[in-house]
Amino acid sequence: MGIFDAWAGFGVTFRTIFRKTFTQGYPMPGQEKVTAPRFHGRHQLNRWPDGLEKCVGCELCAWACPADAIYVEGANNTDDERYSPGERYGRVYQINYLRCILCGLCIEACPTRALTMTNDFKLADTSRELMIYTKDRLLAPLLPGMEEPPHPQRLGADEKDYFLGLPPTGVPDTRTGPVNTEEVAS
Protein backbone atom coordinates (compact mmCIF):
# COMPACT_ATOMS: atom_id res chain seq x y z
CA MET A 1 0.00 0.00 0.00
CA GLY A 2 2.94 2.36 0.68
CA ILE A 3 4.14 2.51 -2.95
CA PHE A 4 0.71 3.58 -4.17
CA ASP A 5 0.62 6.41 -1.60
CA ALA A 6 3.91 7.73 -2.98
CA TRP A 7 2.59 7.72 -6.56
CA ALA A 8 -0.59 9.50 -5.41
CA GLY A 9 1.59 12.22 -3.90
CA PHE A 10 3.57 12.56 -7.13
CA GLY A 11 0.26 12.82 -8.99
CA VAL A 12 -0.73 15.85 -6.94
CA THR A 13 2.68 17.40 -7.56
CA PHE A 14 2.54 16.89 -11.34
CA ARG A 15 -1.03 18.24 -11.56
CA THR A 16 -0.10 21.48 -9.79
CA ILE A 17 3.50 22.03 -10.93
CA PHE A 18 2.56 23.84 -14.15
CA ARG A 19 -0.45 25.73 -12.78
CA LYS A 20 -0.02 29.49 -12.94
CA THR A 21 -0.28 31.25 -9.54
CA PHE A 22 -1.39 34.82 -8.90
CA THR A 23 2.04 35.71 -7.46
CA GLN A 24 3.97 35.20 -10.72
CA GLY A 25 3.30 38.72 -11.98
CA TYR A 26 2.70 40.25 -8.55
CA PRO A 27 5.21 43.13 -8.44
CA MET A 28 4.04 44.46 -11.80
CA PRO A 29 1.40 47.22 -11.54
CA GLY A 30 -2.04 46.21 -12.75
CA GLN A 31 -1.44 42.51 -12.12
CA GLU A 32 -2.33 42.51 -8.45
CA LYS A 33 -4.85 40.04 -7.10
CA VAL A 34 -8.30 41.38 -6.38
CA THR A 35 -9.35 40.37 -2.89
CA ALA A 36 -12.81 39.34 -1.72
CA PRO A 37 -15.04 42.24 -0.57
CA ARG A 38 -14.96 41.08 3.09
CA PHE A 39 -11.19 40.50 3.12
CA HIS A 40 -9.50 41.49 6.39
CA GLY A 41 -6.60 43.75 5.48
CA ARG A 42 -5.05 46.89 6.94
CA HIS A 43 -7.16 48.80 9.48
CA GLN A 44 -8.57 52.29 8.92
CA LEU A 45 -9.89 54.88 11.37
CA ASN A 46 -12.92 56.52 9.78
CA ARG A 47 -14.18 60.10 9.88
CA TRP A 48 -17.58 61.80 9.94
CA PRO A 49 -18.60 63.82 6.82
CA ASP A 50 -17.36 67.05 8.46
CA GLY A 51 -13.90 65.58 9.16
CA LEU A 52 -14.23 64.79 12.88
CA GLU A 53 -12.91 61.39 13.93
CA LYS A 54 -15.37 58.61 14.71
CA CYS A 55 -13.09 57.13 17.39
CA VAL A 56 -14.24 58.14 20.88
CA GLY A 57 -11.28 56.57 22.70
CA CYS A 58 -13.35 53.89 24.47
CA GLU A 59 -10.54 51.29 24.10
CA LEU A 60 -12.99 48.43 23.41
CA CYS A 61 -10.96 47.43 20.34
CA ALA A 62 -7.84 47.03 22.48
CA TRP A 63 -9.73 44.92 25.02
CA ALA A 64 -11.17 42.68 22.29
CA CYS A 65 -7.81 42.08 20.58
CA PRO A 66 -6.62 38.52 21.37
CA ALA A 67 -3.05 39.33 20.28
CA ASP A 68 -2.76 42.53 22.34
CA ALA A 69 -1.75 44.40 19.19
CA ILE A 70 -3.80 47.59 19.72
CA TYR A 71 -2.93 50.43 22.10
CA VAL A 72 -5.41 53.27 22.63
CA GLU A 73 -5.06 56.22 24.96
CA GLY A 74 -8.18 58.37 25.25
CA ALA A 75 -8.38 62.05 26.11
CA ASN A 76 -11.19 64.52 26.72
CA ASN A 77 -12.45 66.90 24.05
CA THR A 78 -12.72 70.57 24.98
CA ASP A 79 -14.71 73.36 23.36
CA ASP A 80 -11.47 74.80 21.98
CA GLU A 81 -10.09 71.48 20.70
CA ARG A 82 -12.69 69.02 19.42
CA TYR A 83 -11.48 65.92 17.56
CA SER A 84 -14.66 63.79 17.80
CA PRO A 85 -18.33 64.51 18.51
CA GLY A 86 -18.28 62.64 21.84
CA GLU A 87 -16.80 63.60 25.17
CA ARG A 88 -13.54 61.77 24.40
CA TYR A 89 -11.32 60.96 21.45
CA GLY A 90 -8.43 58.60 20.80
CA ARG A 91 -5.37 60.78 21.46
CA VAL A 92 -2.95 57.89 20.87
CA TYR A 93 -3.90 55.01 18.59
CA GLN A 94 -1.41 52.34 17.56
CA ILE A 95 -1.68 48.93 15.91
CA ASN A 96 1.36 46.64 15.98
CA TYR A 97 1.15 44.60 12.76
CA LEU A 98 3.91 42.30 13.99
CA ARG A 99 1.37 41.01 16.52
CA CYS A 100 -1.93 41.56 14.69
CA ILE A 101 -3.56 38.36 13.39
CA LEU A 102 -6.14 40.29 11.28
CA CYS A 103 -9.02 38.44 12.94
CA GLY A 104 -11.48 41.37 12.89
CA LEU A 105 -12.55 41.14 16.54
CA CYS A 106 -11.55 44.78 17.02
CA ILE A 107 -13.97 46.00 14.35
CA GLU A 108 -16.74 43.90 15.87
CA ALA A 109 -16.16 45.56 19.26
CA CYS A 110 -16.16 49.15 17.96
CA PRO A 111 -19.47 50.83 18.92
CA THR A 112 -19.12 53.75 16.48
CA ARG A 113 -17.77 51.89 13.42
CA ALA A 114 -14.68 54.04 13.73
CA LEU A 115 -12.39 51.10 13.01
CA THR A 116 -12.83 49.09 9.82
CA MET A 117 -10.58 46.90 7.73
CA THR A 118 -9.59 47.72 4.16
CA ASN A 119 -8.62 45.37 1.33
CA ASP A 120 -4.97 46.50 1.50
CA PHE A 121 -2.85 43.40 2.06
CA LYS A 122 0.62 44.87 1.45
CA LEU A 123 1.86 45.23 5.01
CA ALA A 124 5.55 44.38 4.66
CA ASP A 125 8.09 47.03 5.60
CA THR A 126 11.82 47.45 6.17
CA SER A 127 11.98 47.79 9.96
CA ARG A 128 10.10 46.75 13.07
CA GLU A 129 9.34 50.36 14.00
CA LEU A 130 7.52 50.94 10.70
CA MET A 131 5.25 47.96 11.41
CA ILE A 132 3.66 49.87 14.31
CA TYR A 133 1.02 51.97 12.59
CA THR A 134 0.20 55.17 14.45
CA LYS A 135 -2.95 57.26 14.26
CA ASP A 136 -1.67 59.45 11.43
CA ARG A 137 -1.15 56.38 9.20
CA LEU A 138 -4.47 54.80 10.19
CA LEU A 139 -6.79 57.80 9.75
CA ALA A 140 -8.88 57.91 6.58
CA PRO A 141 -7.86 60.71 4.22
CA LEU A 142 -9.81 63.96 4.20
CA LEU A 143 -12.37 64.08 1.39
CA PRO A 144 -13.62 67.28 -0.28
CA GLY A 145 -15.82 69.17 2.18
CA MET A 146 -14.04 67.78 5.25
CA GLU A 147 -12.03 69.96 7.59
CA GLU A 148 -8.96 68.83 9.55
CA PRO A 149 -9.78 68.55 13.29
CA PRO A 150 -9.78 70.19 15.78
CA HIS A 151 -12.88 72.21 14.89
CA PRO A 152 -16.44 72.65 16.22
CA GLN A 153 -19.16 70.16 15.32
CA ARG A 154 -20.69 70.87 11.92
CA LEU A 155 -23.38 68.16 11.66
CA GLY A 156 -25.32 69.09 14.80
CA ALA A 157 -25.22 70.66 18.23
CA ASP A 158 -24.27 67.52 20.17
CA GLU A 159 -23.13 63.94 19.71
CA LYS A 160 -26.73 62.67 19.43
CA ASP A 161 -27.02 64.44 16.08
CA TYR A 162 -24.03 62.41 14.92
CA PHE A 163 -24.73 59.01 16.45
CA LEU A 164 -28.54 58.90 16.24
CA GLY A 165 -28.94 60.96 13.07
CA LEU A 166 -27.20 58.46 10.81
CA PRO A 167 -28.98 57.44 7.61
CA PRO A 168 -30.45 53.91 7.46
CA THR A 169 -28.08 51.13 6.45
CA GLY A 170 -27.46 50.96 2.71
CA VAL A 171 -28.38 54.60 2.07
CA PRO A 172 -25.52 57.00 1.28
CA ASP A 173 -24.97 59.80 3.76
CA THR A 174 -25.99 62.96 1.92
CA ARG A 175 -25.49 65.34 4.85
CA THR A 176 -22.75 67.86 4.23
CA GLY A 177 -21.09 70.39 6.42
CA PRO A 178 -19.87 73.78 5.27
CA VAL A 179 -17.38 73.32 2.47
CA ASN A 180 -13.97 74.89 2.89
CA THR A 181 -13.35 76.37 -0.57
CA GLU A 182 -9.58 76.54 -0.05
CA GLU A 183 -9.32 72.75 0.41
CA VAL A 184 -11.56 72.00 -2.58
CA ALA A 185 -9.56 74.33 -4.84
CA SER A 186 -6.19 72.76 -3.96
mmCIF file of C-alpha atoms in Angstrom:
data_model
loop_
_atom_site.group_PDB
_atom_site.id
_atom_site.type_symbol
_atom_site.label_atom_id
_atom_site.label_comp_id
_atom_site.label_asym_id
_atom_site.label_seq_id
_atom_site.Cartn_x
_atom_site.Cartn_y
_atom_site.Cartn_z
ATOM 1 C CA MET A 1 0.000 0.000 0.000
ATOM 2 C CA GLY A 2 2.940 2.357 0.681
ATOM 3 C CA ILE A 3 4.139 2.506 -2.947
ATOM 4 C CA PHE A 4 0.713 3.580 -4.173
ATOM 5 C CA ASP A 5 0.624 6.406 -1.602
ATOM 6 C CA ALA A 6 3.909 7.734 -2.978
ATOM 7 C CA TRP A 7 2.590 7.716 -6.565
ATOM 8 C CA ALA A 8 -0.585 9.503 -5.413
ATOM 9 C CA GLY A 9 1.587 12.218 -3.896
ATOM 10 C CA PHE A 10 3.570 12.556 -7.126
ATOM 11 C CA GLY A 11 0.261 12.820 -8.992
ATOM 12 C CA VAL A 12 -0.733 15.851 -6.943
ATOM 13 C CA THR A 13 2.681 17.396 -7.560
ATOM 14 C CA PHE A 14 2.540 16.889 -11.336
ATOM 15 C CA ARG A 15 -1.026 18.242 -11.561
ATOM 16 C CA THR A 16 -0.100 21.485 -9.795
ATOM 17 C CA ILE A 17 3.499 22.035 -10.927
ATOM 18 C CA PHE A 18 2.559 23.842 -14.149
ATOM 19 C CA ARG A 19 -0.451 25.728 -12.776
ATOM 20 C CA LYS A 20 -0.018 29.493 -12.942
ATOM 21 C CA THR A 21 -0.276 31.252 -9.542
ATOM 22 C CA PHE A 22 -1.389 34.815 -8.901
ATOM 23 C CA THR A 23 2.040 35.712 -7.464
ATOM 24 C CA GLN A 24 3.966 35.200 -10.719
ATOM 25 C CA GLY A 25 3.301 38.723 -11.984
ATOM 26 C CA TYR A 26 2.705 40.247 -8.553
ATOM 27 C CA PRO A 27 5.211 43.129 -8.437
ATOM 28 C CA MET A 28 4.038 44.457 -11.798
ATOM 29 C CA PRO A 29 1.396 47.218 -11.540
ATOM 30 C CA GLY A 30 -2.044 46.209 -12.751
ATOM 31 C CA GLN A 31 -1.443 42.512 -12.119
ATOM 32 C CA GLU A 32 -2.329 42.506 -8.446
ATOM 33 C CA LYS A 33 -4.851 40.037 -7.100
ATOM 34 C CA VAL A 34 -8.301 41.382 -6.375
ATOM 35 C CA THR A 35 -9.354 40.375 -2.891
ATOM 36 C CA ALA A 36 -12.809 39.342 -1.724
ATOM 37 C CA PRO A 37 -15.044 42.236 -0.567
ATOM 38 C CA ARG A 38 -14.959 41.084 3.086
ATOM 39 C CA PHE A 39 -11.191 40.500 3.121
ATOM 40 C CA HIS A 40 -9.501 41.492 6.395
ATOM 41 C CA GLY A 41 -6.600 43.755 5.476
ATOM 42 C CA ARG A 42 -5.049 46.892 6.936
ATOM 43 C CA HIS A 43 -7.163 48.803 9.481
ATOM 44 C CA GLN A 44 -8.575 52.289 8.915
ATOM 45 C CA LEU A 45 -9.887 54.878 11.374
ATOM 46 C CA ASN A 46 -12.918 56.524 9.777
ATOM 47 C CA ARG A 47 -14.181 60.103 9.879
ATOM 48 C CA TRP A 48 -17.576 61.804 9.936
ATOM 49 C CA PRO A 49 -18.598 63.823 6.820
ATOM 50 C CA ASP A 50 -17.361 67.052 8.462
ATOM 51 C CA GLY A 51 -13.901 65.584 9.157
ATOM 52 C CA LEU A 52 -14.226 64.792 12.877
ATOM 53 C CA GLU A 53 -12.905 61.394 13.927
ATOM 54 C CA LYS A 54 -15.367 58.607 14.708
ATOM 55 C CA CYS A 55 -13.088 57.132 17.388
ATOM 56 C CA VAL A 56 -14.236 58.136 20.875
ATOM 57 C CA GLY A 57 -11.281 56.571 22.705
ATOM 58 C CA CYS A 58 -13.346 53.888 24.468
ATOM 59 C CA GLU A 59 -10.543 51.288 24.098
ATOM 60 C CA LEU A 60 -12.989 48.425 23.405
ATOM 61 C CA CYS A 61 -10.961 47.431 20.345
ATOM 62 C CA ALA A 62 -7.842 47.035 22.480
ATOM 63 C CA TRP A 63 -9.726 44.923 25.024
ATOM 64 C CA ALA A 64 -11.170 42.683 22.293
ATOM 65 C CA CYS A 65 -7.809 42.076 20.576
ATOM 66 C CA PRO A 66 -6.620 38.520 21.371
ATOM 67 C CA ALA A 67 -3.053 39.325 20.284
ATOM 68 C CA ASP A 68 -2.758 42.531 22.341
ATOM 69 C CA ALA A 69 -1.751 44.403 19.190
ATOM 70 C CA ILE A 70 -3.797 47.589 19.723
ATOM 71 C CA TYR A 71 -2.928 50.425 22.095
ATOM 72 C CA VAL A 72 -5.409 53.272 22.631
ATOM 73 C CA GLU A 73 -5.063 56.225 24.959
ATOM 74 C CA GLY A 74 -8.182 58.370 25.248
ATOM 75 C CA ALA A 75 -8.377 62.046 26.109
ATOM 76 C CA ASN A 76 -11.193 64.516 26.721
ATOM 77 C CA ASN A 77 -12.449 66.903 24.045
ATOM 78 C CA THR A 78 -12.722 70.567 24.976
ATOM 79 C CA ASP A 79 -14.712 73.363 23.364
ATOM 80 C CA ASP A 80 -11.470 74.802 21.979
ATOM 81 C CA GLU A 81 -10.085 71.481 20.704
ATOM 82 C CA ARG A 82 -12.691 69.020 19.416
ATOM 83 C CA TYR A 83 -11.480 65.920 17.557
ATOM 84 C CA SER A 84 -14.657 63.791 17.804
ATOM 85 C CA PRO A 85 -18.334 64.507 18.513
ATOM 86 C CA GLY A 86 -18.285 62.638 21.844
ATOM 87 C CA GLU A 87 -16.800 63.595 25.170
ATOM 88 C CA ARG A 88 -13.537 61.774 24.405
ATOM 89 C CA TYR A 89 -11.316 60.960 21.447
ATOM 90 C CA GLY A 90 -8.430 58.600 20.802
ATOM 91 C CA ARG A 91 -5.375 60.781 21.457
ATOM 92 C CA VAL A 92 -2.949 57.891 20.868
ATOM 93 C CA TYR A 93 -3.901 55.014 18.588
ATOM 94 C CA GLN A 94 -1.405 52.335 17.562
ATOM 95 C CA ILE A 95 -1.676 48.927 15.908
ATOM 96 C CA ASN A 96 1.359 46.643 15.982
ATOM 97 C CA TYR A 97 1.155 44.596 12.763
ATOM 98 C CA LEU A 98 3.910 42.295 13.985
ATOM 99 C CA ARG A 99 1.371 41.008 16.519
ATOM 100 C CA CYS A 100 -1.934 41.558 14.695
ATOM 101 C CA ILE A 101 -3.556 38.362 13.391
ATOM 102 C CA LEU A 102 -6.138 40.286 11.279
ATOM 103 C CA CYS A 103 -9.016 38.441 12.939
ATOM 104 C CA GLY A 104 -11.480 41.367 12.886
ATOM 105 C CA LEU A 105 -12.550 41.138 16.536
ATOM 106 C CA CYS A 106 -11.547 44.778 17.019
ATOM 107 C CA ILE A 107 -13.967 46.003 14.348
ATOM 108 C CA GLU A 108 -16.742 43.900 15.871
ATOM 109 C CA ALA A 109 -16.160 45.563 19.258
ATOM 110 C CA CYS A 110 -16.157 49.155 17.956
ATOM 111 C CA PRO A 111 -19.470 50.827 18.918
ATOM 112 C CA THR A 112 -19.119 53.753 16.481
ATOM 113 C CA ARG A 113 -17.775 51.886 13.417
ATOM 114 C CA ALA A 114 -14.678 54.043 13.734
ATOM 115 C CA LEU A 115 -12.389 51.104 13.005
ATOM 116 C CA THR A 116 -12.834 49.094 9.818
ATOM 117 C CA MET A 117 -10.575 46.900 7.734
ATOM 118 C CA THR A 118 -9.589 47.718 4.157
ATOM 119 C CA ASN A 119 -8.622 45.370 1.331
ATOM 120 C CA ASP A 120 -4.974 46.500 1.497
ATOM 121 C CA PHE A 121 -2.849 43.399 2.056
ATOM 122 C CA LYS A 122 0.617 44.871 1.451
ATOM 123 C CA LEU A 123 1.858 45.233 5.012
ATOM 124 C CA ALA A 124 5.546 44.379 4.664
ATOM 125 C CA ASP A 125 8.088 47.030 5.605
ATOM 126 C CA THR A 126 11.823 47.451 6.172
ATOM 127 C CA SER A 127 11.976 47.792 9.960
ATOM 128 C CA ARG A 128 10.096 46.750 13.073
ATOM 129 C CA GLU A 129 9.342 50.363 13.995
ATOM 130 C CA LEU A 130 7.522 50.941 10.699
ATOM 131 C CA MET A 131 5.247 47.960 11.414
ATOM 132 C CA ILE A 132 3.659 49.872 14.307
ATOM 133 C CA TYR A 133 1.017 51.974 12.589
ATOM 134 C CA THR A 134 0.198 55.172 14.453
ATOM 135 C CA LYS A 135 -2.949 57.255 14.264
ATOM 136 C CA ASP A 136 -1.671 59.452 11.430
ATOM 137 C CA ARG A 137 -1.151 56.382 9.202
ATOM 138 C CA LEU A 138 -4.472 54.795 10.189
ATOM 139 C CA LEU A 139 -6.795 57.802 9.752
ATOM 140 C CA ALA A 140 -8.875 57.908 6.578
ATOM 141 C CA PRO A 141 -7.856 60.712 4.222
ATOM 142 C CA LEU A 142 -9.814 63.959 4.197
ATOM 143 C CA LEU A 143 -12.371 64.085 1.389
ATOM 144 C CA PRO A 144 -13.617 67.281 -0.276
ATOM 145 C CA GLY A 145 -15.816 69.172 2.183
ATOM 146 C CA MET A 146 -14.039 67.782 5.246
ATOM 147 C CA GLU A 147 -12.027 69.960 7.589
ATOM 148 C CA GLU A 148 -8.960 68.830 9.548
ATOM 149 C CA PRO A 149 -9.783 68.552 13.290
ATOM 150 C CA PRO A 150 -9.783 70.190 15.778
ATOM 151 C CA HIS A 151 -12.885 72.210 14.889
ATOM 152 C CA PRO A 152 -16.444 72.651 16.221
ATOM 153 C CA GLN A 153 -19.164 70.160 15.320
ATOM 154 C CA ARG A 154 -20.687 70.868 11.924
ATOM 155 C CA LEU A 155 -23.380 68.160 11.662
ATOM 156 C CA GLY A 156 -25.316 69.086 14.804
ATOM 157 C CA ALA A 157 -25.222 70.659 18.231
ATOM 158 C CA ASP A 158 -24.270 67.525 20.167
ATOM 159 C CA GLU A 159 -23.135 63.935 19.712
ATOM 160 C CA LYS A 160 -26.726 62.668 19.429
ATOM 161 C CA ASP A 161 -27.024 64.445 16.076
ATOM 162 C CA TYR A 162 -24.027 62.407 14.921
ATOM 163 C CA PHE A 163 -24.729 59.007 16.450
ATOM 164 C CA LEU A 164 -28.543 58.905 16.241
ATOM 165 C CA GLY A 165 -28.936 60.960 13.070
ATOM 166 C CA LEU A 166 -27.199 58.458 10.812
ATOM 167 C CA PRO A 167 -28.984 57.444 7.614
ATOM 168 C CA PRO A 168 -30.454 53.913 7.459
ATOM 169 C CA THR A 169 -28.077 51.130 6.451
ATOM 170 C CA GLY A 170 -27.456 50.960 2.708
ATOM 171 C CA VAL A 171 -28.384 54.603 2.071
ATOM 172 C CA PRO A 172 -25.524 56.998 1.276
ATOM 173 C CA ASP A 173 -24.968 59.798 3.757
ATOM 174 C CA THR A 174 -25.985 62.965 1.917
ATOM 175 C CA ARG A 175 -25.494 65.340 4.854
ATOM 176 C CA THR A 176 -22.754 67.861 4.234
ATOM 177 C CA GLY A 177 -21.094 70.394 6.423
ATOM 178 C CA PRO A 178 -19.868 73.780 5.272
ATOM 179 C CA VAL A 179 -17.379 73.322 2.467
ATOM 180 C CA ASN A 180 -13.974 74.890 2.895
ATOM 181 C CA THR A 181 -13.353 76.369 -0.572
ATOM 182 C CA GLU A 182 -9.581 76.541 -0.052
ATOM 183 C CA GLU A 183 -9.322 72.748 0.413
ATOM 184 C CA VAL A 184 -11.560 72.003 -2.582
ATOM 185 C CA ALA A 185 -9.556 74.326 -4.837
ATOM 186 C CA SER A 186 -6.194 72.759 -3.960
#
